Amino acid sequence: MNPNSLSDALTRHLTTIYQGVDGVDSDNHGQLGNKLIELMGLQQATTEPTRYVNHWDEKDCLVISYGDSVLQPEETPLQTLKRFLDRYVEDCISGVHILPFYPYTSDDGFSVLDYSSVNESLGDWSDIEAIAADYSLMSDLVINHCSARSPWFENFLNDREPGHNFFATASPDDDLSAVVRPRTNALLKEVETVRGSQFVWCTFSHDQVDLNFRNPEVLKQFVSIIRQYLDSGVRIFRLDAVAFLWKEPGTSCINLEQTHEVVRLLRTLIEHAQPDAIIVTETNIPNRENLAYFGNANEAHWVYNFSLPPLLVNSLITGDCNYLKQWMMSMPPARNGTAYFNFIASHDGIGLRPAEGLLKETEIDILVDTMQSFGGRISWRTGDQGQRKPYEINISLFDALQGTTEGPDQWGLQRFLCAHAIMFALEGVPGIYIHSLVGTHNDYQRVENAGHNRAINRHQWQYSELQARLANANSSEHQVFGGISELLKIRRQQSAFHPNATQFTLHLGSGLFGFWRQSIDRQQSIFCISNITSEVQMLNLSDINLIDNENWVDLISQLPCDGLMQSVAMEPYQTLWITNQVNG
């Protein structure tokens, strides 16, 4: 692609974004596009990106971690994190998502002070680059907001550059009644500036002030930031809270067309600069809205499968997979060049908005009550009618799966491994939170110290203690890590587990959740079946139509499943991966 055609593409994006925006002259869109090309270092001719190519396969799995989730004296946390990755998971994962590693003021990194620096308490850019040299590195682009104590905001208050017009403002008299909120605090915050009192927009907290993408200077800043991250080895960009990016009083201010067009523009720039780079949109919203960020294979390469955590946990605590099955049948296969990013635990919690319309309100209430009985906390949002509604459940996944709606039981470990066996087998790229990898419990002391519920699943391990527990065959950490790492090692050898391999839902009753995967070359089939109850369930092999002239084996137990067997007794929370072709 020559620079002129790239410039034309950017001009089309910019015209859609800035059409009708005061102060942005449509005659300057081409000039702005050329400036973006310069900031990305794309003045020379580049190769036209191929839209429908998968830059991932069955070997891909990411660990999600804070930069300081594992600590060791006399070493930067980022160095300790790499030490942990190299020793324990190098042979079963391909990449790592390091949660915001910048200087910040709140929200454990998501209230950024300076996008161009690494938090000194974590390390420096050389530590980031060392990790990026050995693993596919996902980094957060916290694009919707930054810290109210950032230099940009200080400049906003004092009418200086850069920052003069960098933040979204509104009047309390504007029609903001339809604005969708993930929080209960007031949307607008009054601040005193040298120009007088102004009301800045705060979608999340009053320490996180929303950026004003109506100002092209903000876009330029983020393109420069992206270039720096690419130069430091980042290959996967997580666009944090991007759904809220564009503000338009009188609308919901979520998922607006300008927001989608900004994602398209960033993709155009990123894939010309680095053809194998990946954009992931973090949109914790109802399922149909989330899927829209695939666009026409011209927006996100990956979208988070946000509905999976609440639906899967619901299935495992109720022993009924019907809601999970209905959702799965409704999910369109991701076309080549796009993929689902599957996860079942995160640094935040189990989001409930993605379950809206998929679980009945009574089911959500039962889920919330059960998680609270297991020590979980609830974060709230303000609903359309001003009512308080549960937004997410804050709990470690290991504690979330300690029992059922009947209470805790002896099947917690098996239930936890079952959840991951399901997730690892599903269409898409799996991401596993570091505290799920080792089965970390709720951290109540951290909640008390931090003063917010999300801290419950943000424990910090001393590396020596974690090593000791992983070495102790009787510890839950050893058993969890051993089970999960073994599943991952099996997974990465199976072509039918390619993120874009065919997937069909099986109908085996409410107690058995099953689906069929077939490799892209159609050589390998895997029937993935899990008992999601605390009772033995009988699987009739005739229900999954095993072809008689092929040898079938369960990849997990290595036991044969041949045509002479009429049924298999599945233990509570047991998973079978029955295949006709054993790889690895």
mmCIF file of C-alpha atoms in Angstrom, residues 250-451:
data_model
loop_
_atom_site.group_PDB
_atom_site.id
_atom_site.type_symbol
_atom_site.label_atom_id
_atom_site.label_comp_id
_atom_site.label_asym_id
_atom_site.label_seq_id
_atom_site.Cartn_x
_atom_site.Cartn_y
_atom_site.Cartn_z
ATOM 1 C CA GLY A 250 -28.918 13.304 24.646
ATOM 2 C CA THR A 251 -27.590 9.799 23.857
ATOM 3 C CA SER A 252 -26.456 6.779 25.873
ATOM 4 C CA CYS A 253 -22.812 7.815 25.231
ATOM 5 C CA ILE A 254 -21.864 4.173 24.787
ATOM 6 C CA ASN A 255 -21.023 2.312 21.566
ATOM 7 C CA LEU A 256 -21.557 5.421 19.454
ATOM 8 C CA GLU A 257 -20.584 5.282 15.788
ATOM 9 C CA GLN A 258 -17.663 7.650 16.369
ATOM 10 C CA THR A 259 -16.284 5.200 18.941
ATOM 11 C CA HIS A 260 -16.393 2.337 16.453
ATOM 12 C CA GLU A 261 -14.721 4.543 13.844
ATOM 13 C CA VAL A 262 -11.887 5.445 16.229
ATOM 14 C CA VAL A 263 -11.260 1.701 16.705
ATOM 15 C CA ARG A 264 -11.218 1.242 12.911
ATOM 16 C CA LEU A 265 -8.760 4.105 12.511
ATOM 17 C CA LEU A 266 -6.423 2.749 15.190
ATOM 18 C CA ARG A 267 -6.549 -0.678 13.571
ATOM 19 C CA THR A 268 -5.643 0.809 10.185
ATOM 20 C CA LEU A 269 -2.605 2.503 11.685
ATOM 21 C CA ILE A 270 -1.502 -0.392 13.893
ATOM 22 C CA GLU A 271 -1.741 -3.117 11.264
ATOM 23 C CA HIS A 272 0.214 -1.014 8.765
ATOM 24 C CA ALA A 273 2.928 -0.462 11.367
ATOM 25 C CA GLN A 274 2.962 -4.071 12.621
ATOM 26 C CA PRO A 275 0.947 -6.539 10.508
ATOM 27 C CA ASP A 276 0.777 -9.203 13.234
ATOM 28 C CA ALA A 277 -0.276 -6.809 16.015
ATOM 29 C CA ILE A 278 -3.680 -7.440 17.609
ATOM 30 C CA ILE A 279 -6.369 -5.107 18.972
ATOM 31 C CA VAL A 280 -8.611 -6.339 21.795
ATOM 32 C CA THR A 281 -11.632 -4.272 22.833
ATOM 33 C CA GLU A 282 -12.484 -4.354 26.535
ATOM 34 C CA THR A 283 -16.242 -3.773 26.445
ATOM 35 C CA ASN A 284 -17.965 -5.082 29.556
ATOM 36 C CA ILE A 285 -21.441 -4.682 28.102
ATOM 37 C CA PRO A 286 -24.389 -6.850 26.982
ATOM 38 C CA ASN A 287 -23.424 -9.626 24.593
ATOM 39 C CA ARG A 288 -24.844 -8.297 21.323
ATOM 40 C CA GLU A 289 -23.235 -4.882 21.803
ATOM 41 C CA ASN A 290 -19.918 -6.556 22.608
ATOM 42 C CA LEU A 291 -19.938 -8.608 19.395
ATOM 43 C CA ALA A 292 -20.410 -5.423 17.344
ATOM 44 C CA TYR A 293 -16.753 -4.566 17.997
ATOM 45 C CA PHE A 294 -15.673 -7.211 15.482
ATOM 46 C CA GLY A 295 -17.093 -4.831 12.879
ATOM 47 C CA ASN A 296 -16.596 -6.201 9.383
ATOM 48 C CA ALA A 297 -13.275 -7.751 10.453
ATOM 49 C CA ASN A 298 -12.005 -4.165 10.509
ATOM 50 C CA GLU A 299 -12.254 -3.290 14.214
ATOM 51 C CA ALA A 300 -11.113 -5.581 17.028
ATOM 52 C CA HIS A 301 -9.175 -8.727 16.174
ATOM 53 C CA TRP A 302 -10.373 -10.171 19.490
ATOM 54 C CA VAL A 303 -13.353 -9.353 21.672
ATOM 55 C CA TYR A 304 -13.617 -10.439 25.293
ATOM 56 C CA ASN A 305 -16.152 -13.198 25.812
ATOM 57 C CA PHE A 306 -17.648 -11.323 28.769
ATOM 58 C CA SER A 307 -20.770 -13.480 29.009
ATOM 59 C CA LEU A 308 -18.773 -16.648 29.634
ATOM 60 C CA PRO A 309 -17.780 -16.051 33.315
ATOM 61 C CA PRO A 310 -21.268 -15.449 34.758
ATOM 62 C CA LEU A 311 -22.891 -18.154 32.618
ATOM 63 C CA LEU A 312 -20.261 -20.778 33.383
ATOM 64 C CA VAL A 313 -20.225 -20.062 37.113
ATOM 65 C CA ASN A 314 -24.036 -20.157 37.099
ATOM 66 C CA SER A 315 -23.967 -23.589 35.414
ATOM 67 C CA LEU A 316 -21.484 -25.021 37.904
ATOM 68 C CA ILE A 317 -23.258 -23.798 41.033
ATOM 69 C CA THR A 318 -26.736 -24.817 39.840
ATOM 70 C CA GLY A 319 -25.828 -28.047 38.022
ATOM 71 C CA ASP A 320 -27.836 -26.849 35.014
ATOM 72 C CA CYS A 321 -26.119 -25.837 31.767
ATOM 73 C CA ASN A 322 -29.203 -24.798 29.799
ATOM 74 C CA TYR A 323 -28.508 -21.044 29.927
ATOM 75 C CA LEU A 324 -24.885 -21.610 28.961
ATOM 76 C CA LYS A 325 -25.970 -23.885 26.129
ATOM 77 C CA GLN A 326 -28.556 -21.417 24.795
ATOM 78 C CA TRP A 327 -25.973 -18.636 24.758
ATOM 79 C CA MET A 328 -23.377 -20.801 23.056
ATOM 80 C CA MET A 329 -25.790 -21.777 20.292
ATOM 81 C CA SER A 330 -26.476 -18.077 19.670
ATOM 82 C CA MET A 331 -22.799 -17.103 19.322
ATOM 83 C CA PRO A 332 -21.730 -16.638 15.703
ATOM 84 C CA PRO A 333 -18.436 -18.286 14.757
ATOM 85 C CA ALA A 334 -15.652 -15.733 14.562
ATOM 86 C CA ARG A 335 -14.592 -15.290 10.962
ATOM 87 C CA ASN A 336 -10.930 -15.701 10.045
ATOM 88 C CA GLY A 337 -8.932 -12.709 11.220
ATOM 89 C CA THR A 338 -11.024 -12.411 14.377
ATOM 90 C CA ALA A 339 -11.358 -14.514 17.532
ATOM 91 C CA TYR A 340 -13.013 -14.588 20.916
ATOM 92 C CA PHE A 341 -10.808 -13.933 23.915
ATOM 93 C CA ASN A 342 -12.080 -16.336 26.559
ATOM 94 C CA PHE A 343 -11.610 -15.828 30.275
ATOM 95 C CA ILE A 344 -13.474 -16.813 33.422
ATOM 96 C CA ALA A 345 -11.647 -14.732 36.034
ATOM 97 C CA SER A 346 -10.119 -11.285 36.005
ATOM 98 C CA HIS A 347 -8.614 -8.582 38.176
ATOM 99 C CA ASP A 348 -12.045 -6.940 38.341
ATOM 100 C CA GLY A 349 -14.554 -9.683 38.960
ATOM 101 C CA ILE A 350 -17.472 -11.467 37.335
ATOM 102 C CA GLY A 351 -19.313 -8.843 35.305
ATOM 103 C CA LEU A 352 -23.094 -9.097 35.377
ATOM 104 C CA ARG A 353 -24.079 -6.724 32.582
ATOM 105 C CA PRO A 354 -22.987 -9.311 29.977
ATOM 106 C CA ALA A 355 -25.475 -11.737 31.572
ATOM 107 C CA GLU A 356 -28.394 -9.353 31.033
ATOM 108 C CA GLY A 357 -30.886 -10.917 28.647
ATOM 109 C CA LEU A 358 -29.126 -14.283 29.009
ATOM 110 C CA LEU A 359 -29.916 -15.068 32.652
ATOM 111 C CA LYS A 360 -33.249 -14.260 34.251
ATOM 112 C CA GLU A 361 -33.121 -11.668 37.017
ATOM 113 C CA THR A 362 -34.015 -14.380 39.521
ATOM 114 C CA GLU A 363 -31.007 -16.406 38.338
ATOM 115 C CA ILE A 364 -28.735 -13.371 38.726
ATOM 116 C CA ASP A 365 -30.109 -12.828 42.237
ATOM 117 C CA ILE A 366 -29.337 -16.455 43.147
ATOM 118 C CA LEU A 367 -25.857 -16.124 41.662
ATOM 119 C CA VAL A 368 -25.199 -12.940 43.642
ATOM 120 C CA ASP A 369 -26.525 -14.443 46.884
ATOM 121 C CA THR A 370 -24.437 -17.607 46.453
ATOM 122 C CA MET A 371 -21.249 -15.658 45.738
ATOM 123 C CA GLN A 372 -21.857 -13.474 48.797
ATOM 124 C CA SER A 373 -22.260 -16.611 50.913
ATOM 125 C CA PHE A 374 -18.822 -17.694 49.604
ATOM 126 C CA GLY A 375 -17.257 -14.438 50.805
ATOM 127 C CA GLY A 376 -17.673 -12.398 47.633
ATOM 128 C CA ARG A 377 -18.494 -8.699 47.491
ATOM 129 C CA ILE A 378 -20.756 -6.834 45.072
ATOM 130 C CA SER A 379 -20.017 -3.657 43.112
ATOM 131 C CA TRP A 380 -23.062 -1.663 42.061
ATOM 132 C CA ARG A 381 -24.192 0.592 39.247
ATOM 133 C CA THR A 382 -27.133 2.933 38.734
ATOM 134 C CA GLY A 383 -29.807 1.496 36.442
ATOM 135 C CA ASP A 384 -31.905 3.252 33.799
ATOM 136 C CA GLN A 385 -34.539 4.224 36.342
ATOM 137 C CA GLY A 386 -32.035 5.343 38.948
ATOM 138 C CA GLN A 387 -32.193 2.039 40.826
ATOM 139 C CA ARG A 388 -29.136 0.322 42.264
ATOM 140 C CA LYS A 389 -28.235 -2.820 40.302
ATOM 141 C CA PRO A 390 -25.391 -5.332 40.754
ATOM 142 C CA TYR A 391 -22.624 -4.553 38.255
ATOM 143 C CA GLU A 392 -20.076 -7.221 39.106
ATOM 144 C CA ILE A 393 -19.215 -9.878 41.668
ATOM 145 C CA ASN A 394 -15.827 -9.437 43.326
ATOM 146 C CA ILE A 395 -14.463 -12.809 44.368
ATOM 147 C CA SER A 396 -11.559 -15.121 43.584
ATOM 148 C CA LEU A 397 -12.708 -17.817 41.179
ATOM 149 C CA PHE A 398 -11.330 -20.570 43.396
ATOM 150 C CA ASP A 399 -13.607 -19.427 46.224
ATOM 151 C CA ALA A 400 -16.503 -18.775 43.826
ATOM 152 C CA LEU A 401 -16.503 -22.472 42.881
ATOM 153 C CA GLN A 402 -16.127 -23.918 46.372
ATOM 154 C CA GLY A 403 -19.696 -25.195 46.306
ATOM 155 C CA THR A 404 -23.148 -24.930 44.800
ATOM 156 C CA THR A 405 -26.340 -23.090 45.651
ATOM 157 C CA GLU A 406 -26.658 -25.673 48.424
ATOM 158 C CA GLY A 407 -23.424 -24.427 50.019
ATOM 159 C CA PRO A 408 -19.741 -25.450 50.139
ATOM 160 C CA ASP A 409 -18.890 -29.088 49.420
ATOM 161 C CA GLN A 410 -15.947 -31.435 48.804
ATOM 162 C CA TRP A 411 -15.863 -30.897 45.027
ATOM 163 C CA GLY A 412 -14.297 -27.416 44.894
ATOM 164 C CA LEU A 413 -11.035 -28.450 43.220
ATOM 165 C CA GLN A 414 -12.768 -30.668 40.651
ATOM 166 C CA ARG A 415 -15.340 -27.961 39.903
ATOM 167 C CA PHE A 416 -12.579 -25.379 39.438
ATOM 168 C CA LEU A 417 -10.630 -27.602 37.028
ATOM 169 C CA CYS A 418 -13.832 -28.429 35.172
ATOM 170 C CA ALA A 419 -14.442 -24.705 34.588
ATOM 171 C CA HIS A 420 -11.002 -24.342 33.024
ATOM 172 C CA ALA A 421 -11.305 -27.514 30.947
ATOM 173 C CA ILE A 422 -14.463 -26.038 29.416
ATOM 174 C CA MET A 423 -12.847 -22.658 28.810
ATOM 175 C CA PHE A 424 -9.677 -24.096 27.278
ATOM 176 C CA ALA A 425 -11.677 -26.183 24.798
ATOM 177 C CA LEU A 426 -14.013 -23.439 23.580
ATOM 178 C CA GLU A 427 -13.631 -21.613 20.292
ATOM 179 C CA GLY A 428 -11.282 -18.686 20.936
ATOM 180 C CA VAL A 429 -8.000 -17.780 22.610
ATOM 181 C CA PRO A 430 -7.913 -18.502 26.373
ATOM 182 C CA GLY A 431 -6.633 -16.063 28.959
ATOM 183 C CA ILE A 432 -6.005 -17.242 32.499
ATOM 184 C CA TYR A 433 -5.675 -14.879 35.437
ATOM 185 C CA ILE A 434 -2.552 -15.584 37.465
ATOM 186 C CA HIS A 435 -4.619 -16.086 40.628
ATOM 187 C CA SER A 436 -6.651 -18.777 38.884
ATOM 188 C CA LEU A 437 -3.471 -20.431 37.661
ATOM 189 C CA VAL A 438 -2.472 -21.098 41.287
ATOM 190 C CA GLY A 439 -5.903 -21.096 42.969
ATOM 191 C CA THR A 440 -5.493 -17.987 45.125
ATOM 192 C CA HIS A 441 -8.172 -17.382 47.777
ATOM 193 C CA ASN A 442 -10.070 -14.180 48.572
ATOM 194 C CA ASP A 443 -7.730 -11.544 50.026
ATOM 195 C CA TYR A 444 -9.794 -9.734 52.656
ATOM 196 C CA GLN A 445 -6.791 -7.901 54.108
ATOM 197 C CA ARG A 446 -6.130 -6.324 50.742
ATOM 198 C CA VAL A 447 -9.785 -5.214 50.522
ATOM 199 C CA GLU A 448 -9.441 -3.538 53.905
ATOM 200 C CA ASN A 449 -6.151 -1.871 52.968
ATOM 201 C CA ALA A 450 -7.306 -0.737 49.528
ATOM 202 C CA GLY A 451 -10.809 0.301 50.539
#
